[in-house]
Amino acid sequence: MSTVKPEREYFLDSIRAYLMLLGVPFHVSLIYSSQKWAVNSQDPSLWLTVLNDFIHAFRMQVFFVISGYFSYMLYLRYQPQRWLKVRLERVGIPMLTAVPLITLPQFFMLKAWSQKIGDWNGFSLYQKYNTLMWELISHLWFLLVLVILTTLGMLSFRWLRDQRHKRDYSRVGWGALTLSLLGWALLWCLFRRLIFIYQPLWLMDGLFSIAVMQSLFFLPFFMLGALAWKHPPLKALFVRFNPLMHCGAIIAFIAYMLNQRYSSGEGWLYEIDALISTLMGLCMLNVCFCFGHKLLNSHSPRILYLVNASLFIYLVHHPLTLLYGIFITPHIANNTLGFFCGLLLVFGVAFTLYEIHLRIPLLKFLFSGKKPRQ
């Protein structure tokens, strides 16, 4: 256990906050994209579809790398049991708070004002359970995955900490990392294809899809972050500009869009998506870390405010976006105008709610998992 606090990684805090806040333009643009969602504009917008695809193609892969980095840093600072308690409180309490306060009211809202839920009264008991799993987890899915990866970290981080074999990570390049993560992605694809052949209904189960499939997909990114903490040459690789990775991000994104347009769910859409998203995540890891290290690696009260606010903003923005899509989108004919009006309204209300919740100690604790200082 280490009691020495390292120098604060300002650029990683900033990147993580911005990735979280990107959830707002992602969901607002989803209304105007060609993707089917709970609410959609009458005619999709090409540029907003491209924007939506771009955000979705890399955001969470980079987020889980940073989460793994900070999680392993804290693991070395605390005793393992203390670390697990602290991490689960920081992640689990906001998730459990958001279910009754955000996603449950959101479910009733969608049931009453949209066609997304469907014929609830005609559902079987399992259909009702599965629909509730999808709707109550909703945009909180990454918190559930973090809870699972954090729990697995009790084993994986101990193994990483106690590793005796000293590998020279200064010789590890993007090629080796790409092959390693693609190898894991191929195993994930094989696992999914076997389930698709023998137990296809599992893939339609909300809890299984998120708790198992999503956790397995993001596990190597989480561990890559932990490795970057343990081995500084790996982090140095991430922040060093690499033109091939930047060009690779463009190529991977084009492949991602083509797969979304021309593949089908009954075919190889999800397997191809996993391979492309793995590549896109690695390429954008270099892009985000490189520019973040150059532009955001300093203390700023404004950035610190966004870092502290980002989780709350993400939690409350989703129902606000749906309300905007249900009641206001139909009255704005221009998609671009509707998108920017949506951003303004959703961010405005979300930050107002954030300021209100800061003045209520119980809500501040429930949405952060941090106990108030005595």
Coordinates of C-alpha atoms in Angstrom, one line a residue:
M1 CA 0.0 0.0 0.0
S2 CA 1.3 3.4 -0.9
T3 CA 0.5 6.5 1.2
V4 CA 2.3 9.0 -1.2
K5 CA -0.1 10.8 -3.4
P6 CA 1.2 11.3 -7.0
E7 CA 1.0 14.5 -8.9
R8 CA -2.6 15.0 -10.1
E9 CA -3.2 14.0 -13.7
Y10 CA -5.1 17.0 -14.8
F11 CA -5.4 16.1 -18.4
L12 CA -6.9 12.6 -17.6
D13 CA -9.5 14.2 -15.2
S14 CA -10.3 16.6 -18.0
I15 CA -10.6 14.0 -20.7
R16 CA -12.8 11.8 -18.5
A17 CA -15.1 14.8 -17.8
Y18 CA -15.4 15.8 -21.4
L19 CA -16.1 12.2 -22.4
M20 CA -18.9 12.1 -19.9
L21 CA -20.3 15.4 -21.0
L22 CA -20.2 14.2 -24.6
G23 CA -23.2 12.0 -23.6
V24 CA -25.4 15.1 -24.0
P25 CA -24.6 15.9 -27.7
F26 CA -24.6 12.1 -28.3
H27 CA -28.2 11.6 -27.2
V28 CA -29.4 14.9 -28.6
S29 CA -27.9 14.1 -32.0
L30 CA -29.5 10.6 -31.7
I31 CA -32.9 12.3 -32.1
Y32 CA -31.8 13.7 -35.4
S33 CA -29.8 10.7 -36.7
S34 CA -30.8 7.8 -38.8
Q35 CA -30.5 5.5 -35.8
K36 CA -33.8 4.4 -34.3
W37 CA -34.3 5.7 -30.8
A38 CA -37.2 6.3 -28.4
V39 CA -37.8 9.6 -30.1
N40 CA -36.7 10.7 -33.6
S41 CA -37.2 13.7 -35.8
Q42 CA -39.3 13.3 -39.0
D43 CA -36.3 13.5 -41.3
P44 CA -32.7 12.4 -40.2
S45 CA -29.8 14.7 -40.7
L46 CA -26.6 13.4 -42.4
W47 CA -24.2 15.5 -40.4
L48 CA -25.8 14.7 -37.1
T49 CA -25.8 11.0 -38.0
V50 CA -22.1 11.3 -38.6
L51 CA -21.5 13.2 -35.4
N52 CA -23.5 10.6 -33.5
D53 CA -21.6 7.7 -35.0
F54 CA -18.3 9.4 -34.3
I55 CA -19.0 10.0 -30.6
H56 CA -20.3 6.4 -30.2
A57 CA -17.4 4.8 -32.0
F58 CA -14.7 5.7 -29.4
R59 CA -16.0 7.4 -26.3
M60 CA -16.5 4.6 -23.8
Q61 CA -13.3 2.7 -24.8
V62 CA -11.2 5.7 -23.9
F63 CA -13.3 6.3 -20.8
F64 CA -12.7 2.8 -19.5
V65 CA -8.9 3.1 -20.1
I66 CA -8.9 6.2 -17.8
S67 CA -11.2 4.4 -15.3
G68 CA -8.7 1.5 -15.1
Y69 CA -5.8 3.9 -14.7
F70 CA -7.3 5.7 -11.7
S71 CA -8.8 2.5 -10.2
Y72 CA -5.4 0.8 -10.1
M73 CA -3.8 4.0 -8.7
L74 CA -6.3 4.0 -5.8
Y75 CA -5.8 0.2 -5.4
L76 CA -2.2 0.8 -4.6
R77 CA -3.1 3.6 -2.2
Y78 CA -5.6 1.6 0.0
Q79 CA -5.9 -1.8 1.5
P80 CA -7.8 -4.0 -1.1
Q81 CA -10.9 -4.3 1.0
R82 CA -10.9 -0.6 1.7
W83 CA -10.3 0.1 -1.9
L84 CA -13.3 -2.0 -3.0
K85 CA -15.6 -0.3 -0.5
V86 CA -14.6 3.2 -1.6
R87 CA -14.9 2.4 -5.3
L88 CA -18.2 0.6 -5.0
E89 CA -19.6 3.5 -3.0
R90 CA -18.4 6.1 -5.5
V91 CA -19.9 4.1 -8.4
G92 CA -22.7 2.0 -6.9
I93 CA -24.5 4.7 -4.8
P94 CA -25.0 7.1 -7.7
M95 CA -26.2 4.2 -9.8
L96 CA -28.7 3.0 -7.2
T97 CA -29.8 6.5 -6.6
A98 CA -30.5 7.2 -10.3
V99 CA -32.8 4.1 -10.6
P100 CA -35.7 5.4 -8.5
L101 CA -35.0 9.1 -9.1
I102 CA -34.2 9.1 -12.8
T103 CA -34.7 5.9 -14.8
L104 CA -37.9 4.7 -13.1
P105 CA -39.7 8.0 -13.8
Q106 CA -38.2 7.9 -17.3
F107 CA -39.7 4.5 -17.8
F108 CA -43.2 5.7 -16.9
M109 CA -42.6 8.8 -19.1
L110 CA -41.7 6.6 -22.1
K111 CA -44.6 4.3 -21.4
A112 CA -47.1 7.2 -21.4
W113 CA -45.7 9.5 -24.1
S114 CA -43.9 7.3 -26.6
Q115 CA -44.2 4.1 -28.6
K116 CA -40.9 2.7 -27.3
I117 CA -42.3 0.4 -24.5
G118 CA -45.1 -1.1 -26.7
D119 CA -48.1 -3.1 -25.4
W120 CA -47.1 -3.4 -21.8
N121 CA -50.4 -5.0 -20.7
G122 CA -49.9 -7.7 -23.3
F123 CA -46.4 -8.6 -22.2
S124 CA -45.6 -11.9 -20.5
L125 CA -44.0 -11.8 -17.0
Y126 CA -40.5 -12.3 -18.5
Q127 CA -41.1 -9.6 -21.2
K128 CA -42.0 -7.1 -18.4
Y129 CA -39.0 -8.1 -16.4
N130 CA -36.6 -7.8 -19.4
T131 CA -38.1 -4.5 -20.5
L132 CA -37.6 -3.1 -17.0
M133 CA -34.0 -4.3 -17.0
W134 CA -33.3 -2.4 -20.2
E135 CA -35.2 0.7 -19.1
L136 CA -34.0 0.9 -15.5
I137 CA -30.4 0.3 -16.4
S138 CA -30.8 2.5 -19.5
H139 CA -27.9 5.1 -19.7
L140 CA -26.6 3.8 -16.3
W141 CA -25.1 0.8 -18.0
F142 CA -21.5 2.0 -17.8
L143 CA -21.9 2.3 -14.0
L144 CA -23.0 -1.3 -13.8
V145 CA -20.1 -2.3 -15.9
L146 CA -17.8 -0.3 -13.7
V147 CA -19.2 -2.1 -10.6
I148 CA -18.4 -5.4 -12.2
L149 CA -15.0 -4.5 -13.4
T150 CA -14.1 -3.0 -10.0
T151 CA -15.2 -6.2 -8.3
L152 CA -13.1 -8.2 -10.8
G153 CA -10.3 -5.8 -10.0
M154 CA -9.8 -7.5 -6.6
L155 CA -8.3 -10.4 -8.5
S156 CA -6.9 -8.8 -11.7
F157 CA -5.2 -5.9 -9.8
R158 CA -3.7 -8.2 -7.2
W159 CA -2.3 -10.3 -10.0
L160 CA -1.0 -7.2 -11.7
R161 CA 0.5 -5.9 -8.4
D162 CA 2.2 -9.2 -7.6
Q163 CA 3.6 -9.8 -11.1
R164 CA 7.3 -10.8 -10.8
H165 CA 8.0 -11.0 -14.5
K166 CA 9.5 -7.6 -15.5
R167 CA 8.6 -6.8 -19.1
D168 CA 10.3 -3.9 -20.8
Y169 CA 7.3 -1.8 -21.8
S170 CA 9.5 0.8 -23.4
R171 CA 9.7 -1.7 -26.3
V172 CA 6.0 -2.2 -26.6
G173 CA 4.4 -0.3 -29.5
W174 CA 1.0 0.2 -30.9
G175 CA 1.3 -2.9 -33.1
A176 CA 1.6 -5.2 -30.2
L177 CA -1.2 -3.5 -28.3
T178 CA -3.4 -3.6 -31.4
L179 CA -2.8 -7.4 -31.9
S180 CA -3.4 -8.1 -28.2
L181 CA -6.7 -6.2 -28.0
L182 CA -7.9 -7.6 -31.4
G183 CA -7.1 -11.1 -30.1
W184 CA -9.5 -10.4 -27.2
A185 CA -12.1 -8.9 -29.5
L186 CA -11.9 -12.0 -31.7
L187 CA -12.6 -14.2 -28.6
W188 CA -15.5 -11.9 -27.7
C189 CA -16.8 -12.3 -31.3
L190 CA -16.5 -16.1 -31.1
F191 CA -18.3 -16.2 -27.7
R192 CA -21.1 -14.0 -29.1
R193 CA -21.5 -16.1 -32.2
L194 CA -21.8 -19.3 -30.2
I195 CA -24.5 -17.7 -28.1
F196 CA -26.2 -16.4 -31.2
I197 CA -26.3 -19.9 -32.6
Y198 CA -27.2 -21.9 -29.5
Q199 CA -29.0 -19.4 -27.1
P200 CA -30.0 -16.3 -29.2
L201 CA -32.5 -15.2 -26.6
W202 CA -29.7 -14.4 -24.2
L203 CA -28.5 -11.6 -26.4
M204 CA -31.9 -10.0 -26.1
D205 CA -31.8 -10.2 -22.3
G206 CA -30.9 -6.7 -20.9
L207 CA -29.1 -7.9 -17.8
F208 CA -27.0 -10.5 -19.7
S209 CA -26.2 -8.1 -22.5
I210 CA -24.9 -5.4 -20.2
A211 CA -23.5 -7.3 -17.3
V212 CA -21.7 -10.0 -19.3
M213 CA -21.2 -8.9 -22.9
Q214 CA -20.4 -5.3 -22.3
S215 CA -18.2 -6.1 -19.3
L216 CA -16.2 -8.6 -21.3
F217 CA -15.8 -6.1 -24.2
F218 CA -14.5 -3.3 -22.0
L219 CA -12.4 -5.4 -19.7
P220 CA -9.2 -5.1 -21.8
F221 CA -9.5 -1.4 -22.0
F222 CA -9.9 -1.2 -18.2
M223 CA -6.8 -3.4 -17.7
L224 CA -4.9 -1.4 -20.3
G225 CA -5.5 1.7 -18.1
A226 CA -4.2 -0.2 -15.1
L227 CA -1.1 -1.3 -17.0
A228 CA -0.5 2.3 -18.1
W229 CA -0.3 3.3 -14.4
K230 CA 2.1 0.5 -13.5
H231 CA 4.3 1.0 -16.5
P232 CA 5.0 4.7 -17.2
P233 CA 6.5 3.9 -20.7
L234 CA 3.0 2.7 -21.7
K235 CA 1.5 6.0 -20.7
A236 CA 4.3 7.8 -22.4
L237 CA 3.3 5.9 -25.6
F238 CA -0.3 7.0 -25.2
V239 CA 0.5 10.7 -25.0
R240 CA 3.2 10.7 -27.7
F241 CA 1.8 11.8 -31.1
N242 CA 1.6 9.0 -33.6
P243 CA 0.5 9.9 -37.2
L244 CA -0.4 6.3 -38.0
M245 CA -2.8 6.1 -35.1
H246 CA -4.4 9.4 -36.1
C247 CA -4.8 8.3 -39.7
G248 CA -6.1 4.9 -38.3
A249 CA -8.8 6.7 -36.4
I250 CA -10.1 8.2 -39.7
I251 CA -10.0 4.8 -41.5
A252 CA -11.6 3.0 -38.6
F253 CA -14.4 5.6 -38.4
I254 CA -15.2 5.2 -42.1
A255 CA -15.3 1.4 -41.6
Y256 CA -17.5 1.9 -38.6
M257 CA -20.0 4.0 -40.6
L258 CA -20.0 1.5 -43.5
N259 CA -20.7 -1.4 -41.1
Q260 CA -23.6 0.5 -39.5
R261 CA -25.1 1.2 -42.9
Y262 CA -24.6 -2.0 -44.8
S263 CA -24.4 -4.8 -42.2
S264 CA -27.5 -6.4 -40.5
G265 CA -28.1 -7.7 -37.0
E266 CA -28.9 -11.1 -38.3
G267 CA -25.5 -11.2 -40.0
W268 CA -22.1 -10.1 -38.7
L269 CA -22.9 -6.5 -37.7
Y270 CA -22.1 -6.9 -34.0
E271 CA -18.9 -8.9 -34.5
I272 CA -17.5 -6.5 -37.1
D273 CA -18.6 -3.6 -34.9
A274 CA -16.6 -5.1 -32.0
L275 CA -13.4 -5.4 -34.1
I276 CA -13.8 -1.9 -35.6
S277 CA -14.7 -0.3 -32.2
T278 CA -11.6 -1.9 -30.7
L279 CA -9.4 -0.4 -33.3
M280 CA -11.2 2.9 -33.1
G281 CA -10.8 3.0 -29.4
L282 CA -7.1 2.4 -29.5
C283 CA -6.6 5.0 -32.2
M284 CA -8.6 7.6 -30.4
L285 CA -6.8 6.8 -27.2
N286 CA -3.7 8.2 -28.8
V287 CA -5.6 11.2 -30.2
C288 CA -7.3 12.0 -26.8
F289 CA -4.2 11.5 -24.7
C290 CA -1.9 13.3 -27.1
F291 CA -4.0 16.5 -27.4
G292 CA -5.3 16.3 -23.8
H293 CA -1.8 16.2 -22.5
K294 CA -0.8 19.2 -24.6
L295 CA -3.9 21.3 -24.0
L296 CA -5.5 20.3 -20.7
N297 CA -2.6 19.3 -18.4
S298 CA -2.9 22.2 -16.0
H299 CA -5.1 23.2 -13.1
S300 CA -8.2 25.2 -14.0
P301 CA -11.1 26.1 -11.7
R302 CA -13.4 25.9 -14.8
I303 CA -12.2 22.4 -15.7
L304 CA -12.4 21.3 -12.1
Y305 CA -16.0 22.4 -12.0
L306 CA -16.8 20.4 -15.0
V307 CA -14.9 17.4 -13.6
N308 CA -17.0 17.5 -10.5
A309 CA -20.3 18.2 -12.4
S310 CA -19.8 15.7 -15.2
L311 CA -21.3 12.6 -13.6
F312 CA -24.4 14.4 -12.3
I313 CA -24.9 16.1 -15.7
Y314 CA -24.7 12.7 -17.4
L315 CA -27.2 11.1 -15.0
V316 CA -29.9 13.7 -15.4
H317 CA -29.5 14.7 -19.1
H318 CA -31.1 11.5 -20.5
P319 CA -34.7 12.1 -19.4
L320 CA -34.3 15.8 -20.2
T321 CA -33.2 14.9 -23.7
L322 CA -36.2 12.5 -24.1
L323 CA -38.6 15.2 -22.9
Y324 CA -37.1 17.6 -25.3
G325 CA -37.5 15.1 -28.1
I326 CA -41.1 14.3 -27.3
F327 CA -42.4 17.8 -26.7
I328 CA -40.2 20.3 -28.5
T329 CA -38.5 18.5 -31.5
P330 CA -41.8 18.2 -33.5
H331 CA -42.1 22.0 -33.4
I332 CA -38.7 22.8 -34.8
A333 CA -38.5 22.0 -38.5
N334 CA -34.7 22.6 -39.0
N335 CA -32.7 19.7 -37.6
T336 CA -29.5 21.7 -37.0
L337 CA -31.5 24.4 -35.1
G338 CA -33.2 21.7 -33.1
F339 CA -29.9 20.1 -32.2
F340 CA -28.4 23.3 -30.9
C341 CA -31.6 24.3 -29.1
G342 CA -31.6 20.9 -27.5
L343 CA -28.0 21.2 -26.3
L344 CA -28.8 24.7 -24.9
L345 CA -31.9 23.5 -23.1
V346 CA -30.6 20.2 -21.8
F347 CA -27.2 21.6 -20.6
G348 CA -29.0 24.6 -19.1
V349 CA -31.5 22.6 -17.0
A350 CA -28.9 20.0 -16.1
F351 CA -26.4 22.5 -14.7
T352 CA -29.2 24.3 -12.9
L353 CA -30.2 21.0 -11.2
Y354 CA -26.6 20.4 -10.4
E355 CA -26.3 23.7 -8.6
I356 CA -29.5 22.9 -6.7
H357 CA -28.3 19.5 -5.6
L358 CA -25.1 20.9 -4.3
R359 CA -27.1 22.8 -1.7
I360 CA -28.9 19.6 -0.4
P361 CA -26.3 17.5 1.5
L362 CA -28.3 14.2 1.1
L363 CA -28.6 14.6 -2.7
K364 CA -25.0 15.6 -3.0
F365 CA -24.0 12.4 -1.2
L366 CA -26.4 10.2 -3.2
F367 CA -25.2 11.5 -6.6
S368 CA -21.5 11.3 -5.8
G369 CA -21.0 8.5 -3.2
K370 CA -18.8 10.8 -1.2
K371 CA -19.5 11.2 2.4
P372 CA -19.6 14.8 3.6
R373 CA -16.6 15.9 5.5
Q374 CA -17.0 16.4 9.2

